Short mmCIF file of N, CA, C and O in Angstrom, two decimals:
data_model
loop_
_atom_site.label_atom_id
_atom_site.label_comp_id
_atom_site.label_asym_id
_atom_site.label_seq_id
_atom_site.Cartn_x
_atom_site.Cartn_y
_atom_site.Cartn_z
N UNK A 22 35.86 62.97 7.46
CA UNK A 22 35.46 61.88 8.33
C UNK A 22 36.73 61.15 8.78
O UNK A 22 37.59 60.72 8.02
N UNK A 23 36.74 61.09 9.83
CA UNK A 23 37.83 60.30 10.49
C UNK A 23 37.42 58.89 10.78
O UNK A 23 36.23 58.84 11.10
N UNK A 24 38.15 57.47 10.78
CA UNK A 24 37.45 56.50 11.60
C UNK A 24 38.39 55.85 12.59
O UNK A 24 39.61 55.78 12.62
N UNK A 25 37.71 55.53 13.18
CA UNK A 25 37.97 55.49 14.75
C UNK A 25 38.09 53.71 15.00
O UNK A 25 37.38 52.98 14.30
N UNK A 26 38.97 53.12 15.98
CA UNK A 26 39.10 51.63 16.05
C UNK A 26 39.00 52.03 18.00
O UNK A 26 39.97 52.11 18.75
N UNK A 27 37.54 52.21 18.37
CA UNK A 27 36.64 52.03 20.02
C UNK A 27 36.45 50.71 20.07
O UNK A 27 35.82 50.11 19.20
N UNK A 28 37.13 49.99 21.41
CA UNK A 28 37.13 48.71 22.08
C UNK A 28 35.51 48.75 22.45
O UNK A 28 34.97 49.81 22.78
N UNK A 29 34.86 47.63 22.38
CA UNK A 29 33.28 47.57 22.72
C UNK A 29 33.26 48.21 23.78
O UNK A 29 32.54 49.21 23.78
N UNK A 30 34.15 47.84 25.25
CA UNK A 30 33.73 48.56 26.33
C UNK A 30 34.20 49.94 26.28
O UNK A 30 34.58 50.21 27.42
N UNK A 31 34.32 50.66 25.72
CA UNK A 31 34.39 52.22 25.62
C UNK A 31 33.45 52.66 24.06
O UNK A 31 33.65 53.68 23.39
N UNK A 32 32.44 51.61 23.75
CA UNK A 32 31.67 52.32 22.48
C UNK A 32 30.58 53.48 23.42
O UNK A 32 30.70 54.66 23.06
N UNK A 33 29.84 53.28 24.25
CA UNK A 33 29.41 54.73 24.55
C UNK A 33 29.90 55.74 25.09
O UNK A 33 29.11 56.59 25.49
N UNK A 34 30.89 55.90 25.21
CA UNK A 34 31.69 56.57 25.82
C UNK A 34 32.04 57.68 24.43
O UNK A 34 31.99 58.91 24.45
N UNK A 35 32.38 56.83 23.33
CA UNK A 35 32.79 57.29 21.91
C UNK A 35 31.58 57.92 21.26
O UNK A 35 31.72 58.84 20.45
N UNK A 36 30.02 57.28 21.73
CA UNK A 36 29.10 57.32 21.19
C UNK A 36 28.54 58.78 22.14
O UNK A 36 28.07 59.56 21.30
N UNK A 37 28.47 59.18 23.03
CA UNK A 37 28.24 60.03 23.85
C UNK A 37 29.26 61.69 23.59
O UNK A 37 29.14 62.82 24.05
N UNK A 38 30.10 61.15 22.77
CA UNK A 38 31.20 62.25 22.47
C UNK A 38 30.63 62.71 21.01
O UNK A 38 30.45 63.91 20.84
N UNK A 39 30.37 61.92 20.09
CA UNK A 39 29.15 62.44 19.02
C UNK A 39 29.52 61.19 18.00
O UNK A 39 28.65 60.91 17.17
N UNK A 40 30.62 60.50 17.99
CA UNK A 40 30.95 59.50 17.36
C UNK A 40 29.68 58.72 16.71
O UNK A 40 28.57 58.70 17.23
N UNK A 41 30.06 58.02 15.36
CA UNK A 41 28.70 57.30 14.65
C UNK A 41 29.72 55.82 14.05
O UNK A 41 30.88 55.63 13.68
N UNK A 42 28.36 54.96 14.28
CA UNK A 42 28.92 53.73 13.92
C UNK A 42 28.44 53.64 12.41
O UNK A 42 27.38 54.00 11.90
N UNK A 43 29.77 52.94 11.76
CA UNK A 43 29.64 52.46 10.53
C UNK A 43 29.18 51.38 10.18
O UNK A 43 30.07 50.54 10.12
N UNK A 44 28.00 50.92 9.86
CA UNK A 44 27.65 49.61 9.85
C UNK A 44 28.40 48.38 9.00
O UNK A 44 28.69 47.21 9.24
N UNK A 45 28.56 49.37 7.76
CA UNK A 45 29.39 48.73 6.49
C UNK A 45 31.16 48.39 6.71
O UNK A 45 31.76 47.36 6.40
N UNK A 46 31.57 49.35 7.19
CA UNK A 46 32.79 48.80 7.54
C UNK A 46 33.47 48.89 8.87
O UNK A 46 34.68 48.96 9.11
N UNK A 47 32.17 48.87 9.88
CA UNK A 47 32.29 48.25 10.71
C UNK A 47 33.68 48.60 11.75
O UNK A 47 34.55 47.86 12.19
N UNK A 48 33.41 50.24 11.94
CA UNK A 48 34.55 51.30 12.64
C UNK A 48 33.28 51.82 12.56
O UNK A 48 32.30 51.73 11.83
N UNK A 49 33.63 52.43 13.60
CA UNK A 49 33.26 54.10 14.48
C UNK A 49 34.12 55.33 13.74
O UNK A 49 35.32 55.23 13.47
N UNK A 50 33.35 56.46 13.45
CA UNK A 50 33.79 57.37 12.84
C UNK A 50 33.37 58.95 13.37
O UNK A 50 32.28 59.03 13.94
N UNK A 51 34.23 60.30 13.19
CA UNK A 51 33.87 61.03 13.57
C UNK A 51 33.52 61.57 12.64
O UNK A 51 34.36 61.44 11.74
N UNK A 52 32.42 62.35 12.26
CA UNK A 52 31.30 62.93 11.53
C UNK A 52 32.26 64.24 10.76
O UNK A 52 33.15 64.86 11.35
N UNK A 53 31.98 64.39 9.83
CA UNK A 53 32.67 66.11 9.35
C UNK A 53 31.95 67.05 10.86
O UNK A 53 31.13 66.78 11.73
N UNK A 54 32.66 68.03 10.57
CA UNK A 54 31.88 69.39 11.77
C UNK A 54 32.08 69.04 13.07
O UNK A 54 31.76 69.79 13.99
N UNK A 55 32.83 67.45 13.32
CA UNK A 55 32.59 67.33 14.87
C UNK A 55 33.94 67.57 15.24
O UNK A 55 34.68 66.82 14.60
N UNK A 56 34.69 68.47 16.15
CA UNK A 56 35.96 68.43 16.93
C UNK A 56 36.33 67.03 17.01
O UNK A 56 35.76 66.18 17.69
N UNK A 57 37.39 66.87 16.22
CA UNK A 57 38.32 65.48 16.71
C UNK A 57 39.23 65.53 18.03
O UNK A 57 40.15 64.75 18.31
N UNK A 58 39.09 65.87 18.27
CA UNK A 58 40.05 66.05 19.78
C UNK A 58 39.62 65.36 20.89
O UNK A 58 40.35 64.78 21.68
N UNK A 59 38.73 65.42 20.93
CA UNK A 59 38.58 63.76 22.17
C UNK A 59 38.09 62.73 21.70
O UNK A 59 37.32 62.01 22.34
N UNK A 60 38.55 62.45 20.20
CA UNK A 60 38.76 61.31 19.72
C UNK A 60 40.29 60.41 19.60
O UNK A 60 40.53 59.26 19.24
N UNK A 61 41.06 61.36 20.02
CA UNK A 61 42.49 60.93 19.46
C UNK A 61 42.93 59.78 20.12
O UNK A 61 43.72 59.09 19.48
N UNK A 62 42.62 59.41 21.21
CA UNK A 62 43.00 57.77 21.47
C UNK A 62 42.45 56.85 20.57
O UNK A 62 42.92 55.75 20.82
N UNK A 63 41.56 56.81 19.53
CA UNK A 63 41.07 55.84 19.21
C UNK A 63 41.34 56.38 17.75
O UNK A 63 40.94 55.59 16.90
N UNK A 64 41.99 57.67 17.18
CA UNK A 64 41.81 57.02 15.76
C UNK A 64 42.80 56.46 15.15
O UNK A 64 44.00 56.50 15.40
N UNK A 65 41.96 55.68 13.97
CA UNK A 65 43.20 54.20 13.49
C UNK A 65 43.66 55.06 11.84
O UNK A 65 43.36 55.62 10.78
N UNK A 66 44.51 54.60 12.70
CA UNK A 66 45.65 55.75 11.51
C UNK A 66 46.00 54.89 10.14
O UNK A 66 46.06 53.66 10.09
N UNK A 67 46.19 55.66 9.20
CA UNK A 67 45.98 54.86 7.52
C UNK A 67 45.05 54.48 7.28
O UNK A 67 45.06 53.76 6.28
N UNK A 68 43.61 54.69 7.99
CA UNK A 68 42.57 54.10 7.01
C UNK A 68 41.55 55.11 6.61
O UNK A 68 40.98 55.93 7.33
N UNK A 69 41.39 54.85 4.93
CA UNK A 69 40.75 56.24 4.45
C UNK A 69 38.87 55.52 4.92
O UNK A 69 38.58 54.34 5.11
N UNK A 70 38.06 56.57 4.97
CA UNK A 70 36.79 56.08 4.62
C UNK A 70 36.46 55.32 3.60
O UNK A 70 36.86 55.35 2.43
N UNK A 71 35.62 54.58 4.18
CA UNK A 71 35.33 53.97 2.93
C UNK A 71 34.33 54.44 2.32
O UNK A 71 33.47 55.09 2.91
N UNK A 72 34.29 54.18 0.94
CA UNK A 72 33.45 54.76 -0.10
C UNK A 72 31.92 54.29 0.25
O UNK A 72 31.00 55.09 0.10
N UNK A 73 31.76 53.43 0.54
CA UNK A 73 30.64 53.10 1.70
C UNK A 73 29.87 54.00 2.31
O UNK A 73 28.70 54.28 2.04
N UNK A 74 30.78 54.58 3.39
CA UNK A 74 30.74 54.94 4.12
C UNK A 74 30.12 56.85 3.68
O UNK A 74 29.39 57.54 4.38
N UNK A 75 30.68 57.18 2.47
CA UNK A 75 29.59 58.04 1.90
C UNK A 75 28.69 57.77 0.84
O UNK A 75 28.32 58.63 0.04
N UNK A 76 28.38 56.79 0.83
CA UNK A 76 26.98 56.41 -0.26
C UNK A 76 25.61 56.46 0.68
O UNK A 76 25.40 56.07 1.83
N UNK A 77 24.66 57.20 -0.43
CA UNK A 77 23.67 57.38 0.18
C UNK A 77 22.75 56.21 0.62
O UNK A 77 22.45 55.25 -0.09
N UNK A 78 22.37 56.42 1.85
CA UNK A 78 21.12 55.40 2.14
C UNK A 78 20.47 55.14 0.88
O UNK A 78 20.16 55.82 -0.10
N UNK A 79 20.34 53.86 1.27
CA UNK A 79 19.50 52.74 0.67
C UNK A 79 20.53 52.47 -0.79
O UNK A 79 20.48 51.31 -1.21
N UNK A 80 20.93 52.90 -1.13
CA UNK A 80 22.67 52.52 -2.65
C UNK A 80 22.65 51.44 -2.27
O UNK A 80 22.39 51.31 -1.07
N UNK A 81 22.99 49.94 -3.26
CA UNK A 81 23.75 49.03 -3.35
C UNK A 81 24.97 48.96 -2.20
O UNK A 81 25.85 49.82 -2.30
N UNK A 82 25.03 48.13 -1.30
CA UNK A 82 26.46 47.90 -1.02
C UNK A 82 27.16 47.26 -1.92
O UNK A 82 26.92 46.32 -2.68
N UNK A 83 28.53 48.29 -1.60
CA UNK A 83 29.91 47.36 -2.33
C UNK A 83 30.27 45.81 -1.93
O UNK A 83 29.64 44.96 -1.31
N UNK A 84 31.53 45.82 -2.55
CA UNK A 84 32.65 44.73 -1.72
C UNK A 84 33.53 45.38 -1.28
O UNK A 84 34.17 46.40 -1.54
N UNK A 85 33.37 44.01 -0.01
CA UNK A 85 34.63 44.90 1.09
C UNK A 85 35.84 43.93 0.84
O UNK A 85 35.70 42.72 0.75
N UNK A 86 36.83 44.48 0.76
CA UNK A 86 37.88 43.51 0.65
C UNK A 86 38.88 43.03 1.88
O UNK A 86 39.58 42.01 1.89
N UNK A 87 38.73 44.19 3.07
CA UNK A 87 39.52 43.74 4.21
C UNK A 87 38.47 44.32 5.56
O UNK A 87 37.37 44.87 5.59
N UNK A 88 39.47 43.87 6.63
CA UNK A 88 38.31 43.68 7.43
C UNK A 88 39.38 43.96 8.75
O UNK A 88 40.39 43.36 9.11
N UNK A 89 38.78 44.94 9.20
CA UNK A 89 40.20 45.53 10.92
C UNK A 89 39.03 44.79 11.69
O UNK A 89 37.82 45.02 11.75
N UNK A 90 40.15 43.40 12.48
CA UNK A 90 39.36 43.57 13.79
C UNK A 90 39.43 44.41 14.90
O UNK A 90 40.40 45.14 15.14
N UNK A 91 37.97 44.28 15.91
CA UNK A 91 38.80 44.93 16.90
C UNK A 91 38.45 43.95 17.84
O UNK A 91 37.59 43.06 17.86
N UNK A 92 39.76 44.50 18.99
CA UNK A 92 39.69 44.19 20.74
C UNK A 92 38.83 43.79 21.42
O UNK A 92 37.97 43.92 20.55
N UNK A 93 38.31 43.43 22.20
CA UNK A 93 37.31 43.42 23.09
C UNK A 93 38.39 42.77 24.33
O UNK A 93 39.23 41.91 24.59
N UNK A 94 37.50 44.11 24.90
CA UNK A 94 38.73 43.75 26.52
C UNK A 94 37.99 44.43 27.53
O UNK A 94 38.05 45.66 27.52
N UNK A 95 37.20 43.79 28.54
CA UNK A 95 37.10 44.11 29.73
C UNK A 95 36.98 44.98 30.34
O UNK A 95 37.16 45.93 29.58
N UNK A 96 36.65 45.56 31.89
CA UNK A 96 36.88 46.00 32.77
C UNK A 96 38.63 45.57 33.76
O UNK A 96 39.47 46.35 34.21
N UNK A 97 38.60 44.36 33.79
CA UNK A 97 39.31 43.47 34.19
C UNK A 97 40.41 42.73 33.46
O UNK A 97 41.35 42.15 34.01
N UNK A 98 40.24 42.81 32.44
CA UNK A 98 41.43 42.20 31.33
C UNK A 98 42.42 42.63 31.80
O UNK A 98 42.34 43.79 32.19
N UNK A 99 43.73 41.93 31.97
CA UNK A 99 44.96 42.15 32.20
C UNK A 99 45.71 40.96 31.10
O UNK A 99 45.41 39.76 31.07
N UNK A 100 46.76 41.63 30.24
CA UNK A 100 47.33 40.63 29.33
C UNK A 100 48.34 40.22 30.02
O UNK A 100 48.83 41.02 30.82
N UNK A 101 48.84 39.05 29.91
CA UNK A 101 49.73 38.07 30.61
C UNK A 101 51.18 37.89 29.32
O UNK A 101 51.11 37.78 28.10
N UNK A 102 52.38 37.94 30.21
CA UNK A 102 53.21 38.31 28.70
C UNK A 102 53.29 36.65 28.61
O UNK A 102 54.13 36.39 27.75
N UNK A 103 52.93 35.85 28.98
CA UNK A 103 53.33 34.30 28.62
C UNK A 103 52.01 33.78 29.01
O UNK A 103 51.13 34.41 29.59
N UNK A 104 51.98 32.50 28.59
CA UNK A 104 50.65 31.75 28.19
C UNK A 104 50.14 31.02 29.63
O UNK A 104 49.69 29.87 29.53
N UNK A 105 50.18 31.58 30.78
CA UNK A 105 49.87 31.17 31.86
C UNK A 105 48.22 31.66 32.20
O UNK A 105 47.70 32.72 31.85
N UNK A 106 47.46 30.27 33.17
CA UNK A 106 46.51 30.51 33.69
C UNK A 106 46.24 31.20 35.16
O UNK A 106 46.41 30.69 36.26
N UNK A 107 45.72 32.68 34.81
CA UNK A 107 45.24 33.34 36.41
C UNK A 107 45.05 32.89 37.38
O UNK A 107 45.60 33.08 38.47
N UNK A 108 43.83 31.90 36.95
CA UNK A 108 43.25 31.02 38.03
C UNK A 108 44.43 30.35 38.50
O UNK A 108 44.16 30.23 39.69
N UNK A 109 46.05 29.61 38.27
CA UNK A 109 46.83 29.24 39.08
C UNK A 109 47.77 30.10 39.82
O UNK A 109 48.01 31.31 39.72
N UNK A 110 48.25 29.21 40.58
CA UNK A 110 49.39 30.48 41.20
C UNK A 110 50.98 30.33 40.03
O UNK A 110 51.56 29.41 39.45
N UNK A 111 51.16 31.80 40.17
CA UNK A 111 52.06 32.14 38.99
C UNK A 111 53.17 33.09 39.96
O UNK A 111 52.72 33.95 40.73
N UNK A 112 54.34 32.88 39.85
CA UNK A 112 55.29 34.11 40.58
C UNK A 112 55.73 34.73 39.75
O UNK A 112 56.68 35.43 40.09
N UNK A 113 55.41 34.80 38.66
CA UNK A 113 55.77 35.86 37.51
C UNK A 113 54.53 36.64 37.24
O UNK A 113 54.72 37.83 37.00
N UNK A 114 53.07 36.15 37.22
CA UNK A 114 52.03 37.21 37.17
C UNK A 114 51.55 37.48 38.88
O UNK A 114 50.62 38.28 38.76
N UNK A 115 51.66 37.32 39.75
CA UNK A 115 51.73 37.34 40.69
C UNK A 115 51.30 38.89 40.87
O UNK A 115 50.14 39.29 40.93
N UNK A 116 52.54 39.72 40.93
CA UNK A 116 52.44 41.23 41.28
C UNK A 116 52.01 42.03 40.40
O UNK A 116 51.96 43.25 40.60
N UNK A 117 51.60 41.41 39.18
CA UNK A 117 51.03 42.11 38.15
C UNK A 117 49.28 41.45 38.12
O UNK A 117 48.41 42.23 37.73
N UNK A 118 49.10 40.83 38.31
CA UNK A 118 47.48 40.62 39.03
C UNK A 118 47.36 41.40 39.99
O UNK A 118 47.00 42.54 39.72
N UNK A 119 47.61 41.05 41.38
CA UNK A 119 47.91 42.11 42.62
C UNK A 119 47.72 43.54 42.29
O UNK A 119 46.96 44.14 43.04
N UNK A 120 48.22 44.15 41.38
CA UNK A 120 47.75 45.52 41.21
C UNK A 120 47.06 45.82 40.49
O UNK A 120 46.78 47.02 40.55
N UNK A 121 46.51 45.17 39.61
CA UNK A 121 45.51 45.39 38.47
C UNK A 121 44.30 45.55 39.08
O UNK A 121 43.63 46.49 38.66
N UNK A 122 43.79 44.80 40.09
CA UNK A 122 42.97 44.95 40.87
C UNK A 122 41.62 43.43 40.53
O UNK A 122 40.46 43.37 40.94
N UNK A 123 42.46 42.34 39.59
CA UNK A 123 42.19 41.54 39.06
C UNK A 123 41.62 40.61 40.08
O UNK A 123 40.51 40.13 39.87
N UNK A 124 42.37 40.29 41.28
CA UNK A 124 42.37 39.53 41.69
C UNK A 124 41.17 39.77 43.14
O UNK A 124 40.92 38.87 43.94
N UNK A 125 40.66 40.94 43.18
CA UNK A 125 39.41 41.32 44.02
C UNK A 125 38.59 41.15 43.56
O UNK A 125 37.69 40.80 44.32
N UNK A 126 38.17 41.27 41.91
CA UNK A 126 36.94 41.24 41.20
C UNK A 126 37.00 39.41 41.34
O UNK A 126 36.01 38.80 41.74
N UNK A 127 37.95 38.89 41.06
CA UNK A 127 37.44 37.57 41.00
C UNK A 127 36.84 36.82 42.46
O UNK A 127 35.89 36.03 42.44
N UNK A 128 37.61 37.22 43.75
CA UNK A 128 37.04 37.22 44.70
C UNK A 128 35.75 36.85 44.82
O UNK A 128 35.28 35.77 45.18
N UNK A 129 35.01 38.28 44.36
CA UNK A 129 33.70 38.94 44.23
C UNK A 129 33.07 37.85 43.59
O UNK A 129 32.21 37.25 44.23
N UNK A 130 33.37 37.47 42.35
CA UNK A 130 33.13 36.48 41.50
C UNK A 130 32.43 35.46 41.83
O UNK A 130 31.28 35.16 41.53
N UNK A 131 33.66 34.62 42.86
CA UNK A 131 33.72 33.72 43.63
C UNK A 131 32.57 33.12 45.02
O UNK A 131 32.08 32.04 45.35
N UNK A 132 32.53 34.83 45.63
CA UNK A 132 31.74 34.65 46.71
C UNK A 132 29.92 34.64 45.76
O UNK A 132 28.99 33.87 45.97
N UNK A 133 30.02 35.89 44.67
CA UNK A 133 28.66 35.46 44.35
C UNK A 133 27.99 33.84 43.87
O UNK A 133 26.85 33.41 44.05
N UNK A 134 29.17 33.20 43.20
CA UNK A 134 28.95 32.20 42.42
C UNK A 134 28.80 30.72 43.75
O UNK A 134 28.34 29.59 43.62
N UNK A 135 29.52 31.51 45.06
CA UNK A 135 29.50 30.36 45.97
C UNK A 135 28.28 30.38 46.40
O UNK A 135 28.10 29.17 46.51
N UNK A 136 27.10 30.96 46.80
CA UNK A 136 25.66 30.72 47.12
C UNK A 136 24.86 30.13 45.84
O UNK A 136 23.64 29.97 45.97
N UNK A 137 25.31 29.89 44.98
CA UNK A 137 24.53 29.56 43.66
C UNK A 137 24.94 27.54 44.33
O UNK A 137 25.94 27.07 44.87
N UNK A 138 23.49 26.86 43.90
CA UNK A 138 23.44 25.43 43.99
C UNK A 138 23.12 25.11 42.72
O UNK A 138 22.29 25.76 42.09
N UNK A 139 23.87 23.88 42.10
CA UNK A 139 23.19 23.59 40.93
C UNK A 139 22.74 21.92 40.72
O UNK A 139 22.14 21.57 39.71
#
């Protein structure tokens, strides 16, 4: 069993490839028998299964002692290397919004949210 660290917006994507979620410790894992190979972007390297993770349904859960978060990032997420807001004008994120394609979705955003009255 391999386990896997899938950003929420790519869990079916992982889940559609044959991937199974771990409820207990809370990673995505690839099953014995399944080709790991279009898993390799996502697996998180040094972590063994957890013992959990083969105990039979319905067993006692353990204690967990640590806890990997993960990511959650977007369609649209673009990380900013300094603590500046998108929404202003920035000449350092400037051309790095501009191509991300960041700055059309918010557009979009914008025009839907402008017919809304509240």
């Amino acid at each position: 069993m391999i386990m896997l660290k899938v950003p929420y917006a790519e869990k079916d994507e992982a889940k559609a490839l044959g991937a199974r979620w771990n409820k207990d410790s809370k990673l995505w894992y690839v099953p014995d028998g399944v080709d790991v190979a279009p898993f390799q972007r996502w697996v998180l390297k040094g972590v063994a299964p957890s013992p959990a993770a083969a105990r039979p349904s319905g067993a006692p859960a353990g204690r967990v002692d640590s806890y990997v978060g993960k990511q959650v990032v977007g369609a649209r997420y673009v990380a900013l290397e300094h603590g500046c807001n998108p929404f202003e004008a920035c000449v350092e994120c400037a051309p790095k919004l501009a191509a991300s394609g960041w700055e059309d979705a918010r557009a979009e955003v914008l025009r839907i949210v402008g017919g809304f009255t509240t």
